[in-house]
Coordinates of C-alpha atoms and ligand atoms in Angstrom, one line a residue:
M10 CA 7.7 -20.4 10.1
W11 CA 7.7 -23.9 11.6
Y12 CA 5.8 -24.9 14.7
D13 CA 6.6 -27.9 16.8
F14 CA 3.1 -29.2 17.4
R15 CA 4.7 -32.4 18.9
R16 CA 4.9 -30.6 22.1
M17 CA 1.1 -30.6 22.1
S18 CA 0.5 -34.1 23.5
K19 CA -2.7 -32.8 25.3
A20 CA -5.8 -31.5 23.7
P21 CA -5.0 -28.1 22.1
F22 CA -6.5 -24.9 23.3
V23 CA -7.9 -23.1 20.2
L24 CA -8.7 -19.4 20.0
L25 CA -11.4 -18.7 17.4
V26 CA -11.4 -15.2 16.0
N27 CA -14.1 -13.4 14.0
P28 CA -12.1 -10.7 12.1
W29 CA -12.8 -7.0 11.4
I30 CA -14.7 -6.1 8.2
C31 CA -13.3 -3.4 5.9
D32 CA -15.8 -2.0 3.4
F33 CA -17.8 1.1 2.4
A34 CA -20.8 -0.2 4.3
A35 CA -21.6 -3.1 6.6
H36 CA -24.6 -3.8 8.8
D37 CA -25.3 -6.4 11.4
L38 CA -28.1 -7.9 9.4
W39 CA -28.2 -11.1 11.5
A40 CA -24.5 -11.6 10.7
K41 CA -22.7 -14.0 12.9
P42 CA -19.6 -16.2 12.1
L43 CA -21.7 -19.3 11.8
G44 CA -19.0 -21.4 10.1
L45 CA -16.4 -20.6 12.8
L46 CA -18.9 -21.3 15.6
H47 CA -19.7 -24.6 13.9
L48 CA -16.0 -25.4 13.8
G49 CA -15.8 -24.4 17.5
A50 CA -18.6 -26.8 18.4
L51 CA -16.8 -29.7 16.5
L52 CA -13.5 -28.9 18.2
R53 CA -15.1 -28.7 21.6
E54 CA -17.0 -31.9 21.2
G55 CA -13.8 -33.6 20.0
G56 CA -12.0 -32.7 23.2
C57 CA -10.3 -29.3 22.6
R58 CA -10.7 -26.3 24.7
V59 CA -11.9 -23.2 22.8
A60 CA -12.2 -19.5 23.4
F61 CA -13.8 -16.9 21.1
V62 CA -12.9 -13.2 20.3
D63 CA -15.4 -11.4 18.2
C64 CA -13.9 -8.3 16.5
M65 CA -17.5 -7.6 15.2
D66 CA -19.1 -7.4 18.7
R67 CA -21.4 -4.4 18.3
R68 CA -21.9 -4.2 22.1
D69 CA -18.3 -4.4 23.3
P70 CA -18.3 -2.2 26.4
A71 CA -14.7 -0.9 25.9
T72 CA -15.5 0.1 22.4
Q73 CA -18.7 1.8 23.4
Q74 CA -16.7 4.0 25.8
S75 CA -14.2 5.0 23.2
K76 CA -14.3 8.4 21.6
H77 CA -12.0 7.4 18.8
L78 CA -14.6 5.8 16.6
L79 CA -18.1 6.2 15.3
Q80 CA -20.5 4.3 17.5
G81 CA -22.9 1.7 16.3
D82 CA -26.5 1.2 17.5
N83 CA -29.3 -1.3 18.0
Q84 CA -32.1 -1.7 15.5
K85 CA -35.1 -3.9 15.3
F86 CA -35.1 -7.7 15.5
G87 CA -31.7 -7.8 17.1
C88 CA -29.9 -6.2 14.2
G89 CA -27.8 -3.0 14.3
K90 CA -25.0 -0.8 13.1
Y91 CA -21.4 -1.7 13.8
P92 CA -19.0 0.8 15.3
K93 CA -16.5 2.0 12.7
I94 CA -13.3 3.9 12.1
P95 CA -12.5 5.6 8.8
V96 CA -9.4 4.0 7.2
P97 CA -7.7 4.9 4.0
T98 CA -9.5 3.6 0.9
P99 CA -7.4 1.0 -0.8
E100 CA -5.8 2.2 -4.1
A101 CA -7.9 -0.2 -6.1
L102 CA -11.2 1.3 -4.8
K103 CA -10.1 5.0 -5.0
D104 CA -12.6 6.1 -7.7
I105 CA -15.6 5.3 -5.5
P106 CA -16.8 8.5 -3.9
R107 CA -17.6 7.0 -0.6
R108 CA -15.8 6.7 2.8
Y109 CA -14.1 3.4 3.5
Y110 CA -14.2 2.0 7.1
R111 CA -12.9 -0.7 9.3
Y112 CA -16.0 -2.0 11.2
G113 CA -15.9 -3.6 14.6
I114 CA -14.3 -3.2 18.0
H115 CA -11.6 -0.7 18.8
P116 CA -8.0 -2.1 18.3
D117 CA -7.1 -1.4 21.9
S118 CA -10.1 -3.4 23.1
F119 CA -9.0 -6.3 20.8
R120 CA -5.5 -6.2 22.2
N121 CA -6.8 -6.1 25.8
K122 CA -9.0 -9.1 25.1
L123 CA -6.0 -11.0 23.7
R124 CA -3.9 -10.1 26.8
E125 CA -6.6 -11.4 29.1
I126 CA -6.7 -14.8 27.4
E127 CA -4.4 -17.7 28.3
K128 CA -1.9 -18.2 25.5
P129 CA -3.6 -20.4 22.9
D130 CA -1.9 -23.4 21.1
W131 CA -3.6 -22.4 17.9
I132 CA -5.6 -19.5 16.5
F133 CA -8.4 -20.1 13.9
V134 CA -9.6 -17.0 12.0
T135 CA -12.6 -17.1 9.8
S136 CA -13.5 -15.0 6.7
V137 CA -16.7 -14.2 4.8
M138 CA -16.8 -12.0 1.7
T139 CA -13.7 -12.2 -0.4
Y140 CA -13.4 -8.4 -0.6
W141 CA -13.4 -8.0 3.1
Y142 CA -9.8 -9.4 3.2
P143 CA -8.2 -6.1 4.4
G144 CA -10.1 -6.7 7.7
V145 CA -8.8 -10.2 7.9
S146 CA -5.1 -9.2 7.3
A147 CA -5.4 -6.4 9.9
T148 CA -6.8 -8.8 12.4
I149 CA -4.0 -11.4 11.8
E150 CA -1.5 -8.6 12.2
V151 CA -2.7 -7.9 15.7
L152 CA -2.8 -11.6 16.5
K153 CA 0.8 -12.0 15.4
E154 CA 1.8 -9.0 17.4
C155 CA 0.3 -10.4 20.6
F156 CA 1.1 -14.1 20.0
P157 CA 4.0 -14.2 17.6
E158 CA 4.8 -17.8 18.1
V159 CA 1.2 -19.2 17.9
P160 CA 0.2 -20.7 14.5
V161 CA -2.7 -18.9 12.8
W162 CA -5.0 -20.7 10.4
L163 CA -7.4 -18.9 8.1
G164 CA -10.6 -20.6 6.8
G165 CA -14.1 -19.6 5.7
I166 CA -15.4 -18.3 2.4
Y167 CA -12.5 -16.0 1.3
A168 CA -10.0 -18.7 2.1
R169 CA -12.0 -21.2 0.1
L170 CA -12.7 -18.9 -2.9
C171 CA -9.3 -17.1 -3.2
P172 CA -6.8 -19.4 -1.5
G173 CA -3.8 -18.1 -3.6
H174 CA -4.5 -14.5 -2.7
A175 CA -5.1 -15.5 1.0
R176 CA -1.8 -17.3 1.1
R177 CA 0.0 -14.2 -0.3
S178 CA -1.6 -11.5 1.7
S179 CA -3.4 -12.6 4.8
G180 CA -0.4 -13.2 7.0
A181 CA -1.9 -16.6 8.1
D182 CA 0.5 -19.5 8.6
F183 CA -2.0 -21.9 6.9
V184 CA -4.9 -21.2 4.6
A185 CA -7.5 -23.9 5.0
D186 CA -9.2 -24.1 1.7
L187 CA -10.5 -27.6 2.5
P188 CA -14.0 -28.9 3.2
I189 CA -14.7 -29.4 6.8
A190 CA -14.3 -33.2 6.7
Q191 CA -10.7 -32.9 5.5
I192 CA -9.9 -30.2 8.1
R193 CA -10.2 -32.8 10.9
G194 CA -7.4 -34.9 9.4
R195 CA -5.2 -31.9 9.0
I196 CA -5.8 -30.8 12.6
E197 CA -5.0 -34.3 13.9
S198 CA -1.8 -34.7 12.0
E199 CA -0.5 -31.3 12.9
A200 CA -1.4 -31.5 16.6
H201 CA -0.7 -35.2 17.1
F202 CA -4.0 -35.4 18.8
S203 CA -7.0 -37.5 18.0
L204 CA -10.4 -35.8 18.1
S205 CA -12.9 -38.0 19.8
N206 CA -15.8 -37.2 17.3
P207 CA -14.6 -38.2 13.8
A208 CA -18.2 -39.0 12.7
S209 CA -19.4 -35.5 13.5
W210 CA -16.9 -34.0 11.1
E211 CA -18.0 -36.4 8.3
S212 CA -21.6 -35.3 8.1
F213 CA -23.5 -32.1 8.6
E214 CA -26.4 -34.0 10.0
R215 CA -24.4 -35.4 12.8
S216 CA -22.5 -32.3 13.7
P217 CA -23.2 -30.5 17.0
R218 CA -25.2 -27.2 17.0
P219 CA -22.9 -24.2 16.4
A220 CA -21.2 -22.9 19.6
M221 CA -23.4 -19.7 19.8
D222 CA -23.0 -19.9 23.6
L223 CA -19.5 -18.4 23.0
V224 CA -21.2 -15.2 21.8
K225 CA -21.8 -12.9 24.7
D226 CA -25.5 -12.0 25.1
P227 CA -26.7 -12.7 21.6
T228 CA -29.6 -10.6 20.4
Y229 CA -30.6 -13.2 17.7
I230 CA -29.6 -16.7 16.6
P231 CA -28.5 -17.6 13.1
L232 CA -29.7 -21.0 12.0
L233 CA -28.6 -23.4 9.3
T234 CA -31.0 -26.3 8.7
G235 CA -29.1 -27.6 5.7
V236 CA -26.2 -26.9 3.4
G237 CA -26.0 -27.1 -0.4
C238 CA -28.5 -26.2 -3.0
S239 CA -29.9 -28.3 -5.9
H240 CA -29.7 -25.4 -8.3
R241 CA -26.6 -24.2 -10.1
C242 CA -27.0 -20.5 -10.8
P243 CA -24.1 -19.3 -12.9
Y244 CA -23.3 -16.4 -10.5
C245 CA -23.4 -18.3 -7.3
A246 CA -20.7 -20.2 -5.3
S247 CA -23.0 -22.3 -3.3
H248 CA -22.1 -25.6 -5.1
Q249 CA -18.4 -24.9 -4.8
L250 CA -18.6 -24.2 -1.1
Q251 CA -21.1 -27.0 -0.2
P252 CA -21.2 -29.6 -3.1
K253 CA -23.3 -32.0 -1.1
R254 CA -26.9 -31.3 0.0
E255 CA -27.2 -32.3 3.7
R256 CA -29.9 -31.5 6.3
R257 CA -30.0 -31.5 10.0
S258 CA -32.7 -33.6 11.6
A259 CA -36.0 -31.9 12.6
D260 CA -35.3 -32.9 16.3
A261 CA -31.9 -31.2 16.3
L262 CA -33.3 -28.0 14.8
Y263 CA -36.2 -28.0 17.3
D264 CA -33.8 -28.5 20.2
E265 CA -31.6 -25.6 19.1
I266 CA -34.5 -23.2 18.6
S267 CA -36.3 -24.1 21.8
A268 CA -33.1 -24.0 23.9
W269 CA -32.4 -20.4 22.8
R270 CA -36.1 -19.4 23.1
D271 CA -36.1 -20.6 26.7
R272 CA -33.1 -18.4 27.3
G273 CA -35.0 -15.4 26.1
I274 CA -34.1 -15.1 22.5
C275 CA -36.9 -14.0 20.2
D276 CA -35.3 -13.6 16.8
F277 CA -33.9 -16.3 14.6
A278 CA -32.4 -15.9 11.1
F279 CA -32.0 -18.7 8.6
Y280 CA -28.8 -18.7 6.5
D281 CA -29.9 -21.7 4.3
D282 CA -29.4 -21.5 0.6
A283 CA -32.5 -23.7 0.1
L284 CA -34.6 -23.5 3.3
L285 CA -37.9 -24.6 1.8
L286 CA -36.5 -27.5 -0.2
D287 CA -37.8 -30.8 1.4
A288 CA -39.3 -28.5 4.0
D289 CA -42.3 -30.8 4.6
A290 CA -39.9 -33.4 6.1
Y291 CA -37.5 -31.1 7.9
L292 CA -39.0 -27.7 8.7
E293 CA -42.7 -28.4 9.0
P294 CA -42.4 -30.7 12.1
V295 CA -40.3 -28.1 13.9
L296 CA -42.7 -25.3 13.2
L297 CA -45.7 -27.4 14.2
R298 CA -44.0 -28.2 17.6
L299 CA -43.1 -24.6 18.2
D300 CA -46.6 -23.5 17.3
D301 CA -48.0 -25.1 20.4
E302 CA -45.5 -23.5 22.7
K303 CA -44.8 -20.2 24.3
P304 CA -43.2 -17.7 24.1
K305 CA -43.5 -17.2 20.4
V306 CA -40.5 -16.5 18.3
R307 CA -39.8 -14.5 15.1
F308 CA -38.1 -15.9 12.0
H309 CA -36.2 -14.0 9.3
T310 CA -35.0 -15.2 5.9
P311 CA -32.3 -12.7 4.9
N312 CA -30.8 -15.1 2.4
G313 CA -33.9 -15.4 0.2
L314 CA -36.5 -18.1 -0.3
H315 CA -37.2 -20.0 -3.5
V316 CA -40.3 -18.6 -5.1
N317 CA -41.6 -21.9 -6.4
A318 CA -41.8 -23.2 -2.8
L319 CA -44.2 -20.5 -1.7
T320 CA -47.5 -22.4 -2.1
S321 CA -50.5 -21.2 -0.3
K322 CA -50.1 -23.9 2.3
W323 CA -46.5 -22.8 3.0
C324 CA -47.2 -19.1 3.0
E325 CA -50.0 -19.6 5.6
F326 CA -47.7 -21.8 7.6
L327 CA -44.8 -19.3 7.6
Y328 CA -47.2 -16.5 8.6
H329 CA -48.6 -18.5 11.5
S330 CA -45.2 -19.7 12.6
G331 CA -44.0 -16.1 13.2
F332 CA -41.9 -15.5 10.0
E333 CA -41.4 -11.7 10.1
T334 CA -38.9 -10.9 7.4
I335 CA -39.4 -12.6 4.0
R336 CA -36.9 -12.3 1.2
L337 CA -37.5 -13.9 -2.2
G338 CA -35.0 -14.5 -5.0
L339 CA -36.5 -13.3 -8.3
E340 CA -33.3 -12.1 -10.1
T341 CA -35.1 -10.4 -13.1
I342 CA -38.5 -10.2 -14.8
W343 CA -37.0 -10.9 -18.2
P344 CA -37.8 -14.5 -19.3
E345 CA -34.7 -14.8 -21.5
R346 CA -32.4 -14.0 -18.5
Q347 CA -34.5 -16.2 -16.2
H348 CA -33.8 -19.0 -18.6
L349 CA -30.1 -18.2 -18.8
L350 CA -29.9 -18.2 -15.0
G351 CA -31.2 -21.7 -14.7
G352 CA -35.0 -21.2 -15.2
K353 CA -35.8 -21.5 -11.5
V354 CA -38.6 -19.0 -11.5
E355 CA -41.2 -17.7 -13.9
M356 CA -43.3 -14.6 -13.5
R357 CA -46.5 -16.6 -13.1
A358 CA -45.0 -18.4 -10.1
F359 CA -43.7 -15.1 -8.7
F360 CA -47.2 -13.4 -8.9
E361 CA -48.7 -16.5 -7.3
A362 CA -46.2 -16.5 -4.5
V363 CA -46.8 -12.8 -3.8
E364 CA -50.6 -13.3 -3.8
N365 CA -50.2 -16.3 -1.5
L366 CA -48.1 -14.3 0.9
F367 CA -50.6 -11.4 1.0
T368 CA -53.5 -13.8 1.4
A369 CA -51.7 -15.5 4.3
G370 CA -51.5 -12.1 6.1
F371 CA -48.0 -10.7 5.3
R372 CA -47.7 -7.0 4.7
G373 CA -45.9 -5.6 1.6
D374 CA -43.1 -4.1 3.8
Q375 CA -42.3 -7.5 5.2
I376 CA -41.6 -8.9 1.7
G377 CA -38.4 -8.0 -0.1
V378 CA -37.6 -9.2 -3.6
Y379 CA -33.9 -9.6 -4.6
L380 CA -33.2 -8.4 -8.2
L381 CA -29.8 -8.9 -9.7
C382 CA -28.2 -5.8 -11.0
G383 CA -25.2 -5.4 -13.3
L384 CA -24.8 -9.0 -14.6
P385 CA -22.7 -9.3 -17.7
G386 CA -25.2 -8.8 -20.6
Q387 CA -27.8 -7.1 -18.5
T388 CA -29.2 -3.7 -19.5
V389 CA -30.2 -0.8 -17.3
D390 CA -33.7 -1.0 -18.7
E391 CA -34.1 -4.7 -17.7
V392 CA -33.2 -3.8 -14.1
S393 CA -35.4 -0.7 -13.9
E394 CA -38.4 -2.5 -15.4
S395 CA -37.8 -5.3 -12.9
I396 CA -37.8 -2.9 -10.1
R397 CA -41.0 -1.2 -11.2
R398 CA -42.8 -4.4 -11.9
V399 CA -42.0 -5.8 -8.5
A400 CA -43.0 -2.6 -6.8
E401 CA -46.4 -2.7 -8.7
T402 CA -47.2 -5.9 -6.9
G403 CA -47.0 -4.1 -3.5
V404 CA -43.8 -5.7 -2.3
Q405 CA -40.3 -4.2 -2.0
P406 CA -37.7 -4.4 -4.7
R407 CA -34.2 -4.9 -3.4
I408 CA -31.1 -4.6 -5.5
C409 CA -28.4 -7.3 -5.4
E410 CA -25.4 -5.7 -7.1
Y411 CA -23.6 -8.4 -9.0
S412 CA -20.5 -9.6 -7.1
P413 CA -18.2 -11.7 -9.5
I414 CA -17.1 -14.8 -7.7
P415 CA -14.1 -16.9 -8.8
G416 CA -14.9 -20.5 -9.9
T417 CA -18.5 -19.7 -10.8
A418 CA -19.8 -20.4 -14.3
M419 CA -20.2 -16.7 -14.9
W420 CA -16.6 -15.8 -13.8
N421 CA -14.9 -15.9 -17.1
E422 CA -17.5 -13.7 -18.7
A423 CA -17.2 -11.3 -15.8
V424 CA -13.4 -11.2 -16.2
S425 CA -13.7 -10.5 -19.9
V426 CA -16.4 -7.8 -19.4
S427 CA -14.5 -6.0 -16.6
S428 CA -11.7 -3.5 -17.2
F429 CA -10.4 -4.3 -13.7
D430 CA -8.0 -7.0 -12.6
L431 CA -10.7 -9.3 -11.0
E432 CA -8.4 -12.3 -11.0
N433 CA -5.7 -10.8 -8.8
E434 CA -7.6 -8.3 -6.7
P435 CA -10.6 -9.5 -4.7
L436 CA -11.4 -5.9 -3.7
Y437 CA -13.0 -5.7 -7.2
H438 CA -15.6 -8.4 -6.1
N439 CA -17.1 -5.8 -3.9
N440 CA -20.8 -5.4 -4.8
S441 CA -20.6 -1.6 -4.2
F442 CA -17.7 -1.3 -6.6
F443 CA -19.4 -2.8 -9.6
A444 CA -16.4 -4.1 -11.4
C445 CA -18.5 -5.2 -14.4
R446 CA -19.5 -1.6 -15.2
R447 CA -19.3 -0.8 -18.9
R448 CA -20.1 1.9 -21.5
D449 CA -23.9 1.2 -21.5
F450 CA -24.2 0.2 -17.8
G451 CA -22.0 2.5 -15.7
Y452 CA -21.4 3.0 -12.0
G453 CA -23.9 6.0 -12.1
D454 CA -26.6 3.6 -13.5
M455 CA -26.0 1.3 -10.6
V456 CA -26.4 4.1 -8.1
M457 CA -29.6 5.3 -9.9
L458 CA -31.1 1.8 -9.8
R459 CA -30.2 1.4 -6.2
N460 CA -32.0 4.7 -5.4
L461 CA -34.9 3.8 -7.6
A462 CA -35.5 0.6 -5.6
R463 CA -35.0 2.5 -2.4
S464 CA -37.6 5.1 -3.4
F465 CA -40.2 2.4 -3.7
R466 CA -39.3 1.1 -0.3
L467 CA -39.6 4.6 1.2
R468 CA -42.9 5.1 -0.5
D469 CA -44.2 2.1 1.5
L470 CA -43.2 3.8 4.7
Q471 CA -45.2 6.9 4.1
Ligands
B12_255 C1 -25.8 -16.0 5.1 C2 -25.2 -15.3 3.9 C3 -25.4 -13.9 3.8 C4 -26.1 -13.1 4.9 C5 -25.1 -12.7 6.0 C6 -23.7 -12.9 5.8 C7 -22.8 -12.7 7.0 N1 -22.1 -11.6 7.0 O1 -22.6 -13.5 7.8 C8 -26.7 -11.9 4.1 C9 -28.0 -12.3 3.6 C10 -26.8 -10.6 4.8 C11 -25.7 -11.9 2.9 C12 -25.5 -10.8 2.1 C13 -24.6 -10.8 1.0 N2 -24.0 -11.8 0.4 CO1 -24.0 -13.6 1.3 N3 -24.1 -15.3 1.8 C14 -24.5 -16.0 2.8 C15 -24.3 -17.5 2.7 C16 -25.6 -18.1 2.2 C17 -23.9 -18.3 3.9 C18 -22.6 -17.9 4.6 C19 -22.4 -18.8 5.8 O2 -22.5 -18.4 7.0 N4 -22.3 -20.1 5.6 C20 -22.3 -21.1 6.7 C21 -21.1 -21.6 7.2 C22 -21.4 -22.9 8.0 O3 -20.1 -21.9 6.3 P1 -18.6 -21.2 6.2 O4 -18.7 -19.8 6.8 O5 -18.1 -21.4 4.8 O6 -17.8 -22.1 7.2 C23 -17.4 -23.4 7.0 C24 -16.0 -23.6 6.5 O7 -15.6 -22.6 5.6 C25 -15.2 -23.7 7.7 N5 -14.5 -22.5 8.3 C26 -15.1 -21.3 8.6 N6 -14.2 -20.6 9.2 C27 -13.1 -21.3 9.4 C28 -11.8 -21.0 10.0 C29 -10.8 -22.0 10.0 C30 -9.5 -21.7 10.6 C31 -11.0 -23.3 9.4 C32 -10.0 -24.3 9.4 C33 -12.3 -23.6 8.8 C34 -13.3 -22.6 8.8 O8 -16.1 -24.2 8.7 C35 -17.4 -24.1 8.3 C36 -17.8 -25.5 8.2 O9 -19.1 -25.7 8.2 C37 -23.2 -17.6 1.6 C38 -23.3 -18.8 0.6 C39 -22.9 -20.1 1.2 N7 -23.5 -21.1 0.9 O10 -21.9 -20.1 2.0 C40 -23.4 -16.3 0.8 C41 -22.2 -15.5 0.2 C42 -21.1 -15.5 1.2 N8 -22.8 -14.2 0.0 C43 -22.4 -13.7 -1.1 C44 -22.8 -12.4 -1.6 C45 -22.5 -12.1 -3.0 C46 -23.5 -11.5 -0.8 C47 -23.9 -10.1 -1.1 C48 -22.8 -9.2 -1.8 C49 -25.2 -10.1 -2.1 C50 -25.5 -8.8 -2.6 N9 -25.2 -8.5 -3.8 O11 -26.1 -8.0 -1.9 C51 -24.4 -9.5 0.2 C52 -23.2 -8.7 0.9 C53 -23.7 -8.1 2.2 C54 -22.6 -7.4 2.9 N10 -21.9 -6.5 2.3 O12 -22.6 -7.6 4.1 C55 -21.4 -14.6 -1.9 C56 -19.9 -14.3 -1.6 C57 -19.4 -13.1 -2.4 C58 -17.9 -12.9 -2.2 N11 -17.4 -12.2 -3.2 O13 -17.3 -13.3 -1.2 C59 -21.8 -16.0 -1.2 C60 -20.7 -17.0 -1.3 C61 -23.1 -16.4 -2.1 C62 -22.9 -16.5 -3.5 N12 -23.5 -15.6 -4.3 O14 -22.2 -17.4 -4.0 N13 -25.1 -13.1 2.7
SF4_256 S1 -28.4 -18.5 -6.1 FE1 -29.6 -19.6 -4.7 S2 -30.8 -21.0 -5.9 FE2 -29.1 -20.4 -7.1 S3 -27.5 -21.9 -6.7 FE3 -27.1 -20.2 -5.3 S4 -28.2 -20.8 -3.5 FE4 -29.0 -22.1 -5.1

């Protein structure tokens, strides 16, 4: 379809949409569409009008009144369960003995929200996990039904990692598999409109804070102090998605946190891939300023911290600054695999980090340690030993089932190990599906290891 954007001589009105998620499980673990809200802030600063519809709003009143879905609920630190509707399991995932759901608001509520909005000039839909694409396609289908003549662009992580698949199956008119700096040019040439803030699109440091004000009554705020990571772990897409390491200034971060705190927000979650890298220059001044002020806030690091950065100084600092949820990336306790994965961490450093955290005052149930599970070449024994060894230190082992990601260094190996068509079907990237299962490391082993890790966490609750 061809759209005559030349009619758009004025600033466009852009509708931003966070799509539904389809999966066996999904939790609101401080999950907000940060990329889309970042884009919204850039568009708004550049002169566009924007509106936001969140298909993942857990507290949507119309959905809460509906009897046709399973209701979500609120949990601690602003997190919670999404409402969900069982939907047919896609053929590719049929052998998983679990219910498949579409998570998020009721379709009638979504349609009503779209009816209430002035017709947009443009619709921007985001995406996160590649294997959540059925939720993206279902969202775009409704958007097309309500606004058939409005162009829909799809961006975000699925669009970046699987652009060919997204072009074929999402229903979007354009799949934006470009870095953010190039998206500006594309918007301007399509809309015949000059954004007034070109410099903000060029550098992360200069960009405005994400438009979290578009989210109705947020219960927590996601934060991104920097993008990119100096490591190149073979299973990770960080470098593909954000090749350049960039940081926001300490002042900008302080302003963002204090503004939300003054509006009553207590919980803040960092999405950074490398939060503690150069933290003396960026994070330390912010935490020091916040330390003198009231009310106190709580911080959470769901995406994992680098073990080597957890010196005794930093552990004490994190404790006194209100860090509540600590996650560490250990991957495995086997030195050979640690080396193959880039040699970021050694057991000596891990034990030291755990000791530093305990000495600083953290409890074991606040500290979760991510262990990779099911990597090509990994054995069941390696993972179970890792789980036990981590549990012995008094902290909580957490399994990260390997999710193969196109374009990563490990991708070709994953494709050759797997008996599933990883290259053409992103549903097989689902961490619950475990596409790299094999004779000596099957789906049942994965379930057993997940339960083993959970049993140690439950032990800590007793
Ligand atoms: C924060 C995070 C999480 C959080 C929450 C994620 C969420 N739901 O929001 C937590 C810690 C819970 C998490 C969990 C997992 N994660 Co994660 N996570 C991330 C992380 C670090 C950041 C994502 C993010 O918000 N980025 C920030 C924003 C700014 O970037 P963005 O969304 O890409 O948006 C930019 C552009 O794309 C663009 N854009 C966005 N939308 C749109 C729309 C349009 C129209 C346009 C034009 C542009 C545009 O604008 C933005 C510009 O700045 C990424 C890695 C990364 N560096 O991106 C991994 C990542 C997404 N996670 C990944 C994985 C593997 C997982 C787990 C499966 C790990 C595991 N085995 O348990 C679990 C899955 C959990 C689940 N089922 O929900 C993989 C992806 C896997 C996949 N197949 O898709 C990634 C890429 C990391 C990796 N290993 O490489 N994750
Ligand atoms: S896994 Fe973590 S440390 Fe490794 S490259 Fe990705 S973000 Fe960096």
